[in-house]
């Protein structure tokens, strides 16, 4: 038996198990199991310490993407730069951290035809916002606006911007410029609803939320990118890292994920 799981709080309704299990079936990987396990930040160290040799990897969501670093034996350069590791791979008795969120964001933008925006604004200042900065750099943008409630608490993400070489203008929620080529919301479900009117001024709106969908934020937007596409592609890269497969079955995973969302009425 080989095991993997998504950890976070909450993860009860995570779509990751459907995506990963579908990939295992499509790849003919029998004896693989993938679960969703609720784990608070202060419980991660103990959980990881108790894992046996059957474990292949972990998918991490909030609030674990930053607190995992002290538990890792090695970390990819990209994860170090963005200060967030959403993936742990167990190999040869060691724990390797990686970031597949950046890849997921880049692929989601490409699917929507958004490849080279001239300007961008990011709502939120957490780990996903840091990955969004990494994605913007990947597609050639070297400056962006970061919208946060309290600029004094955005220090970690501003440090990420410095490491990436992305110039950041910090703005606050009560007054920010949404007239940009790309508006990215990394806020929790419902938290960006009040900005739907402003979002209509953006060329494209990317909301990382995938359930419920569509969100109020994207209503009326000219070009819409949803969180499901990001989740799909970051999960596909995780499957490759954890199983050693060269190509994940993206389309099979997409169909399974869409079917599950439809069954949930979302």
PDB file of C-alpha atoms in Angstrom:
ATOM      1  CA  UNK A   1       0.000   0.000   0.000  1.00  0.00           C
ATOM      2  CA  UNK A   2       1.226   3.487  -0.916  1.00  0.00           C
ATOM      3  CA  UNK A   3      -0.420   6.445   0.758  1.00  0.00           C
ATOM      4  CA  UNK A   4      -0.854  10.165   0.191  1.00  0.00           C
ATOM      5  CA  UNK A   5      -3.259  12.754   1.556  1.00  0.00           C
ATOM      6  CA  UNK A   6      -4.290  16.390   1.562  1.00  0.00           C
ATOM      7  CA  UNK A   7      -3.847  18.108   4.926  1.00  0.00           C
ATOM      8  CA  UNK A   8      -5.251  21.395   6.149  1.00  0.00           C
ATOM      9  CA  UNK A   9      -8.063  22.962   8.115  1.00  0.00           C
ATOM     10  CA  UNK A  10     -10.678  22.620   6.838  1.00  0.00           C
ATOM     11  CA  UNK A  11     -10.315  19.973   4.090  1.00  0.00           C
ATOM     12  CA  UNK A  12     -13.580  18.105   4.538  1.00  0.00           C
ATOM     13  CA  UNK A  13     -14.902  19.204   1.144  1.00  0.00           C
ATOM     14  CA  UNK A  14     -11.577  19.154  -0.710  1.00  0.00           C
ATOM     15  CA  UNK A  15     -11.697  18.023  -4.329  1.00  0.00           C
ATOM     16  CA  UNK A  16      -8.119  16.736  -4.162  1.00  0.00           C
ATOM     17  CA  UNK A  17      -9.036  13.122  -3.271  1.00  0.00           C
ATOM     18  CA  UNK A  18     -11.217  12.838  -6.381  1.00  0.00           C
ATOM     19  CA  UNK A  19      -8.454  14.211  -8.610  1.00  0.00           C
ATOM     20  CA  UNK A  20      -5.631  12.111  -7.188  1.00  0.00           C
ATOM     21  CA  UNK A  21      -7.627   8.873  -6.992  1.00  0.00           C
ATOM     22  CA  UNK A  22      -8.722   9.341 -10.599  1.00  0.00           C
ATOM     23  CA  UNK A  23      -5.097   9.769 -11.606  1.00  0.00           C
ATOM     24  CA  UNK A  24      -4.091   6.570  -9.800  1.00  0.00           C
ATOM     25  CA  UNK A  25      -6.778   4.614 -11.627  1.00  0.00           C
ATOM     26  CA  UNK A  26      -5.889   6.086 -15.026  1.00  0.00           C
ATOM     27  CA  UNK A  27      -2.200   5.352 -14.462  1.00  0.00           C
ATOM     28  CA  UNK A  28      -2.894   1.785 -13.371  1.00  0.00           C
ATOM     29  CA  UNK A  29      -1.468   2.393  -9.917  1.00  0.00           C
ATOM     30  CA  UNK A  30      -3.142  -0.275  -7.819  1.00  0.00           C
ATOM     31  CA  UNK A  31      -2.630  -0.256  -4.077  1.00  0.00           C
ATOM     32  CA  UNK A  32      -2.495   3.553  -3.865  1.00  0.00           C
ATOM     33  CA  UNK A  33      -4.676   5.450  -1.384  1.00  0.00           C
ATOM     34  CA  UNK A  34      -5.340   9.183  -1.048  1.00  0.00           C
ATOM     35  CA  UNK A  35      -7.255  10.741   1.870  1.00  0.00           C
ATOM     36  CA  UNK A  36      -8.325  14.131   3.211  1.00  0.00           C
ATOM     37  CA  UNK A  37      -7.134  14.697   6.776  1.00  0.00           C
ATOM     38  CA  UNK A  38      -7.886  17.742   8.896  1.00  0.00           C
ATOM     39  CA  UNK A  39      -4.731  19.028  10.543  1.00  0.00           C
ATOM     40  CA  UNK A  40      -4.147  22.357  12.325  1.00  0.00           C
ATOM     41  CA  UNK A  41      -0.828  24.163  12.088  1.00  0.00           C
ATOM     42  CA  UNK A  42       0.272  23.052  15.550  1.00  0.00           C
ATOM     43  CA  UNK A  43      -0.481  19.418  14.728  1.00  0.00           C
ATOM     44  CA  UNK A  44       1.576  19.110  11.549  1.00  0.00           C
ATOM     45  CA  UNK A  45       4.929  18.249  13.142  1.00  0.00           C
ATOM     46  CA  UNK A  46       3.451  15.410  15.154  1.00  0.00           C
ATOM     47  CA  UNK A  47       1.515  14.072  12.192  1.00  0.00           C
ATOM     48  CA  UNK A  48       4.562  14.020   9.912  1.00  0.00           C
ATOM     49  CA  UNK A  49       6.732  12.438  12.607  1.00  0.00           C
ATOM     50  CA  UNK A  50       4.275   9.559  12.889  1.00  0.00           C
ATOM     51  CA  UNK A  51       4.205   8.632   9.199  1.00  0.00           C
ATOM     52  CA  UNK A  52       5.501   5.257   8.093  1.00  0.00           C
ATOM     53  CA  UNK A  53       7.425   4.158   4.983  1.00  0.00           C
ATOM     54  CA  UNK A  54       4.205   3.566   3.042  1.00  0.00           C
ATOM     55  CA  UNK A  55       3.694   7.316   2.655  1.00  0.00           C
ATOM     56  CA  UNK A  56       4.553   8.820  -0.752  1.00  0.00           C
ATOM     57  CA  UNK A  57       3.498  12.419  -0.253  1.00  0.00           C
ATOM     58  CA  UNK A  58       1.296  15.128   1.174  1.00  0.00           C
ATOM     59  CA  UNK A  59      -0.712  17.926  -0.390  1.00  0.00           C
ATOM     60  CA  UNK A  60      -0.858  20.924   1.931  1.00  0.00           C
ATOM     61  CA  UNK A  61      -3.465  23.643   2.060  1.00  0.00           C
ATOM     62  CA  UNK A  62      -3.994  26.464   4.527  1.00  0.00           C
ATOM     63  CA  UNK A  63      -2.691  26.948   7.164  1.00  0.00           C
ATOM     64  CA  UNK A  64       0.241  24.592   6.509  1.00  0.00           C
ATOM     65  CA  UNK A  65       2.094  25.900   3.451  1.00  0.00           C
ATOM     66  CA  UNK A  66       4.509  28.009   5.455  1.00  0.00           C
ATOM     67  CA  UNK A  67       4.739  26.156   8.776  1.00  0.00           C
ATOM     68  CA  UNK A  68       5.966  22.988   7.029  1.00  0.00           C
ATOM     69  CA  UNK A  69       9.413  24.392   6.184  1.00  0.00           C
ATOM     70  CA  UNK A  70      11.200  23.404   9.429  1.00  0.00           C
ATOM     71  CA  UNK A  71      10.042  19.811   8.905  1.00  0.00           C
ATOM     72  CA  UNK A  72      11.657  19.410   5.469  1.00  0.00           C
ATOM     73  CA  UNK A  73      15.061  18.002   4.543  1.00  0.00           C
ATOM     74  CA  UNK A  74      15.145  19.837   1.220  1.00  0.00           C
ATOM     75  CA  UNK A  75      13.020  22.463  -0.510  1.00  0.00           C
ATOM     76  CA  UNK A  76      12.785  23.362  -4.188  1.00  0.00           C
ATOM     77  CA  UNK A  77      14.196  26.732  -5.219  1.00  0.00           C
ATOM     78  CA  UNK A  78      10.736  27.927  -6.253  1.00  0.00           C
ATOM     79  CA  UNK A  79       9.171  26.988  -2.907  1.00  0.00           C
ATOM     80  CA  UNK A  80      11.961  28.860  -1.126  1.00  0.00           C
ATOM     81  CA  UNK A  81      11.428  31.924  -3.293  1.00  0.00           C
ATOM     82  CA  UNK A  82       7.672  32.094  -2.752  1.00  0.00           C
ATOM     83  CA  UNK A  83       7.913  30.981   0.866  1.00  0.00           C
ATOM     84  CA  UNK A  84       5.212  28.357   0.443  1.00  0.00           C
ATOM     85  CA  UNK A  85       5.391  24.588   0.007  1.00  0.00           C
ATOM     86  CA  UNK A  86       2.077  22.941  -0.848  1.00  0.00           C
ATOM     87  CA  UNK A  87       3.666  19.563  -1.600  1.00  0.00           C
ATOM     88  CA  UNK A  88       5.789  17.131   0.408  1.00  0.00           C
ATOM     89  CA  UNK A  89       7.348  14.113  -1.294  1.00  0.00           C
ATOM     90  CA  UNK A  90       8.832  11.295   0.785  1.00  0.00           C
ATOM     91  CA  UNK A  91      11.786   9.635  -0.919  1.00  0.00           C
ATOM     92  CA  UNK A  92      14.762   7.668   0.411  1.00  0.00           C
ATOM     93  CA  UNK A  93      13.754   8.450   3.977  1.00  0.00           C
ATOM     94  CA  UNK A  94      13.809  12.200   3.367  1.00  0.00           C
ATOM     95  CA  UNK A  95      11.121  14.885   3.140  1.00  0.00           C
ATOM     96  CA  UNK A  96      11.261  17.069   0.037  1.00  0.00           C
ATOM     97  CA  UNK A  97       9.146  20.228  -0.227  1.00  0.00           C
ATOM     98  CA  UNK A  98       7.884  21.736  -3.477  1.00  0.00           C
ATOM     99  CA  UNK A  99       5.421  24.309  -4.747  1.00  0.00           C
ATOM    100  CA  UNK A 100       2.972  23.310  -7.483  1.00  0.00           C
ATOM    101  CA  UNK A 101       0.594  26.245  -6.941  1.00  0.00           C
ATOM    102  CA  UNK A 102       2.688  28.506  -9.181  1.00  0.00           C
ATOM    103  CA  UNK A 103       2.478  25.955 -11.993  1.00  0.00           C
ATOM    104  CA  UNK A 104      -1.266  25.601 -11.426  1.00  0.00           C
ATOM    105  CA  UNK A 105      -1.842  29.345 -11.676  1.00  0.00           C
ATOM    106  CA  UNK A 106       0.261  29.681 -14.817  1.00  0.00           C
ATOM    107  CA  UNK A 107      -1.589  26.825 -16.515  1.00  0.00           C
ATOM    108  CA  UNK A 108      -4.995  28.169 -15.474  1.00  0.00           C
ATOM    109  CA  UNK A 109      -4.160  31.559 -16.956  1.00  0.00           C
ATOM    110  CA  UNK A 110      -2.892  29.969 -20.162  1.00  0.00           C
ATOM    111  CA  UNK A 111      -6.109  27.948 -20.570  1.00  0.00           C
ATOM    112  CA  UNK A 112      -8.069  31.203 -20.430  1.00  0.00           C
ATOM    113  CA  UNK A 113      -5.804  32.858 -22.980  1.00  0.00           C
ATOM    114  CA  UNK A 114      -4.176  35.147 -20.415  1.00  0.00           C
ATOM    115  CA  UNK A 115      -0.474  34.751 -21.079  1.00  0.00           C
ATOM    116  CA  UNK A 116       1.121  38.204 -20.971  1.00  0.00           C
ATOM    117  CA  UNK A 117      -0.914  40.723 -18.949  1.00  0.00           C
ATOM    118  CA  UNK A 118       0.492  44.232 -18.830  1.00  0.00           C
ATOM    119  CA  UNK A 119      -0.697  44.876 -15.268  1.00  0.00           C
ATOM    120  CA  UNK A 120      -2.030  42.869 -12.333  1.00  0.00           C
ATOM    121  CA  UNK A 121      -3.542  43.325  -8.889  1.00  0.00           C
ATOM    122  CA  UNK A 122      -3.641  40.583  -6.240  1.00  0.00           C
ATOM    123  CA  UNK A 123      -6.232  40.556  -3.464  1.00  0.00           C
ATOM    124  CA  UNK A 124      -4.835  39.014  -0.278  1.00  0.00           C
ATOM    125  CA  UNK A 125      -1.400  38.652   1.225  1.00  0.00           C
ATOM    126  CA  UNK A 126      -1.078  35.004   2.277  1.00  0.00           C
ATOM    127  CA  UNK A 127       0.707  31.973   0.877  1.00  0.00           C
ATOM    128  CA  UNK A 128      -1.479  31.743  -2.230  1.00  0.00           C
ATOM    129  CA  UNK A 129      -0.860  35.430  -2.959  1.00  0.00           C
ATOM    130  CA  UNK A 130       2.860  34.709  -2.751  1.00  0.00           C
ATOM    131  CA  UNK A 131       2.441  31.902  -5.290  1.00  0.00           C
ATOM    132  CA  UNK A 132       0.452  34.284  -7.500  1.00  0.00           C
ATOM    133  CA  UNK A 133       3.434  36.646  -7.458  1.00  0.00           C
ATOM    134  CA  UNK A 134       5.616  33.738  -8.545  1.00  0.00           C
ATOM    135  CA  UNK A 135       3.217  32.957 -11.386  1.00  0.00           C
ATOM    136  CA  UNK A 136       3.200  36.579 -12.549  1.00  0.00           C
ATOM    137  CA  UNK A 137       6.974  36.497 -12.715  1.00  0.00           C
ATOM    138  CA  UNK A 138       6.822  33.243 -14.692  1.00  0.00           C
ATOM    139  CA  UNK A 139       4.680  34.914 -17.359  1.00  0.00           C
ATOM    140  CA  UNK A 140       6.914  37.959 -17.589  1.00  0.00           C
ATOM    141  CA  UNK A 141       5.342  40.541 -15.280  1.00  0.00           C
ATOM    142  CA  UNK A 142       7.831  42.267 -12.994  1.00  0.00           C
ATOM    143  CA  UNK A 143       5.445  44.510 -11.053  1.00  0.00           C
ATOM    144  CA  UNK A 144       2.043  44.171  -9.408  1.00  0.00           C
ATOM    145  CA  UNK A 145      -0.247  45.669  -6.803  1.00  0.00           C
ATOM    146  CA  UNK A 146      -0.917  43.765  -3.575  1.00  0.00           C
ATOM    147  CA  UNK A 147      -4.188  44.588  -1.810  1.00  0.00           C
ATOM    148  CA  UNK A 148      -4.317  43.744   1.893  1.00  0.00           C
ATOM    149  CA  UNK A 149      -6.303  44.801   4.942  1.00  0.00           C
ATOM    150  CA  UNK A 150      -3.235  45.865   6.899  1.00  0.00           C
ATOM    151  CA  UNK A 151       0.016  46.556   4.978  1.00  0.00           C
ATOM    152  CA  UNK A 152       1.965  46.123   8.206  1.00  0.00           C
ATOM    153  CA  UNK A 153       1.029  42.425   8.216  1.00  0.00           C
ATOM    154  CA  UNK A 154       2.102  41.767   4.614  1.00  0.00           C
ATOM    155  CA  UNK A 155       5.789  41.587   5.446  1.00  0.00           C
ATOM    156  CA  UNK A 156       6.310  37.942   4.453  1.00  0.00           C
ATOM    157  CA  UNK A 157       4.683  38.395   1.051  1.00  0.00           C
ATOM    158  CA  UNK A 158       6.633  41.601   0.389  1.00  0.00           C
ATOM    159  CA  UNK A 159       9.811  39.659   1.157  1.00  0.00           C
ATOM    160  CA  UNK A 160       8.679  37.103  -1.419  1.00  0.00           C
ATOM    161  CA  UNK A 161       8.305  39.885  -3.970  1.00  0.00           C
ATOM    162  CA  UNK A 162      11.869  41.017  -3.248  1.00  0.00           C
ATOM    163  CA  UNK A 163      13.224  37.499  -3.731  1.00  0.00           C
ATOM    164  CA  UNK A 164      11.313  37.161  -6.995  1.00  0.00           C
ATOM    165  CA  UNK A 165      12.391  40.542  -8.275  1.00  0.00           C
ATOM    166  CA  UNK A 166       8.781  41.723  -8.577  1.00  0.00           C
ATOM    167  CA  UNK A 167       8.084  45.341  -7.666  1.00  0.00           C
ATOM    168  CA  UNK A 168       4.977  45.582  -5.491  1.00  0.00           C
ATOM    169  CA  UNK A 169       2.699  48.515  -4.742  1.00  0.00           C
ATOM    170  CA  UNK A 170       0.764  47.891  -1.527  1.00  0.00           C
ATOM    171  CA  UNK A 171      -2.850  49.046  -1.435  1.00  0.00           C
ATOM    172  CA  UNK A 172      -5.709  48.574   1.026  1.00  0.00           C
ATOM    173  CA  UNK A 173      -9.163  47.087   0.549  1.00  0.00           C
ATOM    174  CA  UNK A 174     -10.932  50.374   1.102  1.00  0.00           C
ATOM    175  CA  UNK A 175      -9.200  51.900  -1.897  1.00  0.00           C
ATOM    176  CA  UNK A 176      -7.456  50.001  -4.672  1.00  0.00           C
ATOM    177  CA  UNK A 177      -7.133  50.160  -8.435  1.00  0.00           C
ATOM    178  CA  UNK A 178      -8.974  47.331 -10.203  1.00  0.00           C
ATOM    179  CA  UNK A 179      -8.509  48.798 -13.678  1.00  0.00           C
ATOM    180  CA  UNK A 180      -5.841  46.281 -14.670  1.00  0.00           C
ATOM    181  CA  UNK A 181      -5.377  43.548 -17.252  1.00  0.00           C
ATOM    182  CA  UNK A 182      -5.589  40.872 -14.537  1.00  0.00           C
ATOM    183  CA  UNK A 183      -7.208  40.840 -11.109  1.00  0.00           C
ATOM    184  CA  UNK A 184      -6.370  37.808  -8.942  1.00  0.00           C
ATOM    185  CA  UNK A 185      -8.281  37.099  -5.743  1.00  0.00           C
ATOM    186  CA  UNK A 186      -6.629  34.768  -3.241  1.00  0.00           C
ATOM    187  CA  UNK A 187      -9.238  35.542  -0.573  1.00  0.00           C
ATOM    188  CA  UNK A 188     -11.437  32.874   1.078  1.00  0.00           C
ATOM    189  CA  UNK A 189     -14.872  32.110  -0.306  1.00  0.00           C
ATOM    190  CA  UNK A 190     -17.195  35.095   0.048  1.00  0.00           C
ATOM    191  CA  UNK A 191     -14.509  37.518   1.228  1.00  0.00           C
ATOM    192  CA  UNK A 192     -14.195  39.187  -2.195  1.00  0.00           C
ATOM    193  CA  UNK A 193     -17.932  39.468  -2.930  1.00  0.00           C
ATOM    194  CA  UNK A 194     -18.021  43.173  -2.176  1.00  0.00           C
ATOM    195  CA  UNK A 195     -15.514  43.899  -4.925  1.00  0.00           C
ATOM    196  CA  UNK A 196     -17.611  42.518  -7.807  1.00  0.00           C
ATOM    197  CA  UNK A 197     -18.408  45.989  -9.107  1.00  0.00           C
ATOM    198  CA  UNK A 198     -14.762  46.971  -9.171  1.00  0.00           C
ATOM    199  CA  UNK A 199     -13.810  43.646 -10.768  1.00  0.00           C
ATOM    200  CA  UNK A 200     -15.798  44.545 -13.885  1.00  0.00           C
ATOM    201  CA  UNK A 201     -13.104  47.118 -14.661  1.00  0.00           C
ATOM    202  CA  UNK A 202     -10.432  44.421 -14.969  1.00  0.00           C
ATOM    203  CA  UNK A 203      -9.627  42.738 -18.262  1.00  0.00           C
ATOM    204  CA  UNK A 204      -9.658  39.286 -16.627  1.00  0.00           C
ATOM    205  CA  UNK A 205     -10.630  38.107 -13.133  1.00  0.00           C
ATOM    206  CA  UNK A 206      -9.060  35.025 -11.566  1.00  0.00           C
ATOM    207  CA  UNK A 207     -10.713  33.811  -8.364  1.00  0.00           C
ATOM    208  CA  UNK A 208      -8.847  30.916  -6.725  1.00  0.00           C
ATOM    209  CA  UNK A 209     -12.089  29.739  -5.093  1.00  0.00           C
ATOM    210  CA  UNK A 210     -13.611  26.731  -6.873  1.00  0.00           C
ATOM    211  CA  UNK A 211     -16.560  25.982  -4.609  1.00  0.00           C
ATOM    212  CA  UNK A 212     -19.137  27.426  -4.643  1.00  0.00           C
ATOM    213  CA  UNK A 213     -18.828  28.496  -8.277  1.00  0.00           C
ATOM    214  CA  UNK A 214     -19.265  30.906  -9.908  1.00  0.00           C
ATOM    215  CA  UNK A 215     -18.390  33.401  -7.220  1.00  0.00           C
ATOM    216  CA  UNK A 216     -19.995  36.802  -6.888  1.00  0.00           C
ATOM    217  CA  UNK A 217     -16.620  38.390  -7.697  1.00  0.00           C
ATOM    218  CA  UNK A 218     -16.508  37.057 -11.252  1.00  0.00           C
ATOM    219  CA  UNK A 219     -20.088  37.985 -12.124  1.00  0.00           C
ATOM    220  CA  UNK A 220     -19.969  40.394 -15.036  1.00  0.00           C
ATOM    221  CA  UNK A 221     -16.249  39.972 -15.628  1.00  0.00           C
ATOM    222  CA  UNK A 222     -15.127  39.936 -19.248  1.00  0.00           C
ATOM    223  CA  UNK A 223     -12.726  37.002 -18.889  1.00  0.00           C
ATOM    224  CA  UNK A 224     -13.123  34.592 -15.977  1.00  0.00           C
ATOM    225  CA  UNK A 225     -10.617  32.108 -14.573  1.00  0.00           C
ATOM    226  CA  UNK A 226     -11.756  29.801 -11.783  1.00  0.00           C
ATOM    227  CA  UNK A 227      -9.945  28.042  -9.001  1.00  0.00           C
ATOM    228  CA  UNK A 228     -10.797  24.593 -10.339  1.00  0.00           C
ATOM    229  CA  UNK A 229      -8.363  24.988 -13.225  1.00  0.00           C
ATOM    230  CA  UNK A 230      -5.592  25.974 -10.812  1.00  0.00           C
ATOM    231  CA  UNK A 231      -6.431  23.060  -8.490  1.00  0.00           C
ATOM    232  CA  UNK A 232      -6.474  20.620 -11.397  1.00  0.00           C
ATOM    233  CA  UNK A 233      -3.067  21.544 -12.761  1.00  0.00           C
ATOM    234  CA  UNK A 234      -1.312  21.819  -9.410  1.00  0.00           C
ATOM    235  CA  UNK A 235      -2.743  18.408  -8.490  1.00  0.00           C
ATOM    236  CA  UNK A 236      -1.513  16.941 -11.780  1.00  0.00           C
ATOM    237  CA  UNK A 237       2.004  18.123 -11.010  1.00  0.00           C
ATOM    238  CA  UNK A 238       1.716  16.675  -7.488  1.00  0.00           C
ATOM    239  CA  UNK A 239       0.714  13.304  -8.932  1.00  0.00           C
ATOM    240  CA  UNK A 240       3.836  13.345 -11.089  1.00  0.00           C
ATOM    241  CA  UNK A 241       6.079  14.237  -8.159  1.00  0.00           C
ATOM    242  CA  UNK A 242       4.591  11.721  -5.729  1.00  0.00           C
ATOM    243  CA  UNK A 243       4.259   8.748  -8.099  1.00  0.00           C
ATOM    244  CA  UNK A 244       7.217   9.330 -10.404  1.00  0.00           C
ATOM    245  CA  UNK A 245       4.918   9.326 -13.445  1.00  0.00           C
ATOM    246  CA  UNK A 246       6.126  11.522 -16.284  1.00  0.00           C
ATOM    247  CA  UNK A 247       2.702  12.717 -17.437  1.00  0.00           C
ATOM    248  CA  UNK A 248      -0.394  12.984 -15.255  1.00  0.00           C
ATOM    249  CA  UNK A 249      -3.785  12.149 -16.854  1.00  0.00           C
ATOM    250  CA  UNK A 250      -5.023  15.744 -16.791  1.00  0.00           C
ATOM    251  CA  UNK A 251      -8.148  15.276 -18.900  1.00  0.00           C
ATOM    252  CA  UNK A 252      -9.342  12.271 -16.910  1.00  0.00           C
ATOM    253  CA  UNK A 253      -8.778  14.268 -13.732  1.00  0.00           C
ATOM    254  CA  UNK A 254     -10.643  17.243 -15.187  1.00  0.00           C
ATOM    255  CA  UNK A 255     -13.693  15.173 -16.103  1.00  0.00           C
ATOM    256  CA  UNK A 256     -13.798  13.533 -12.678  1.00  0.00           C
ATOM    257  CA  UNK A 257     -13.468  16.848 -10.891  1.00  0.00           C
ATOM    258  CA  UNK A 258     -16.168  18.507 -12.968  1.00  0.00           C
ATOM    259  CA  UNK A 259     -18.477  15.545 -12.419  1.00  0.00           C
ATOM    260  CA  UNK A 260     -17.950  15.719  -8.666  1.00  0.00           C
ATOM    261  CA  UNK A 261     -18.662  19.457  -8.588  1.00  0.00           C
ATOM    262  CA  UNK A 262     -21.818  18.883 -10.651  1.00  0.00           C
ATOM    263  CA  UNK A 263     -22.923  16.148  -8.250  1.00  0.00           C
ATOM    264  CA  UNK A 264     -22.473  18.585  -5.373  1.00  0.00           C
ATOM    265  CA  UNK A 265     -24.611  21.090  -7.250  1.00  0.00           C
ATOM    266  CA  UNK A 266     -21.744  23.524  -7.718  1.00  0.00           C
TER     267      UNK A 266
END
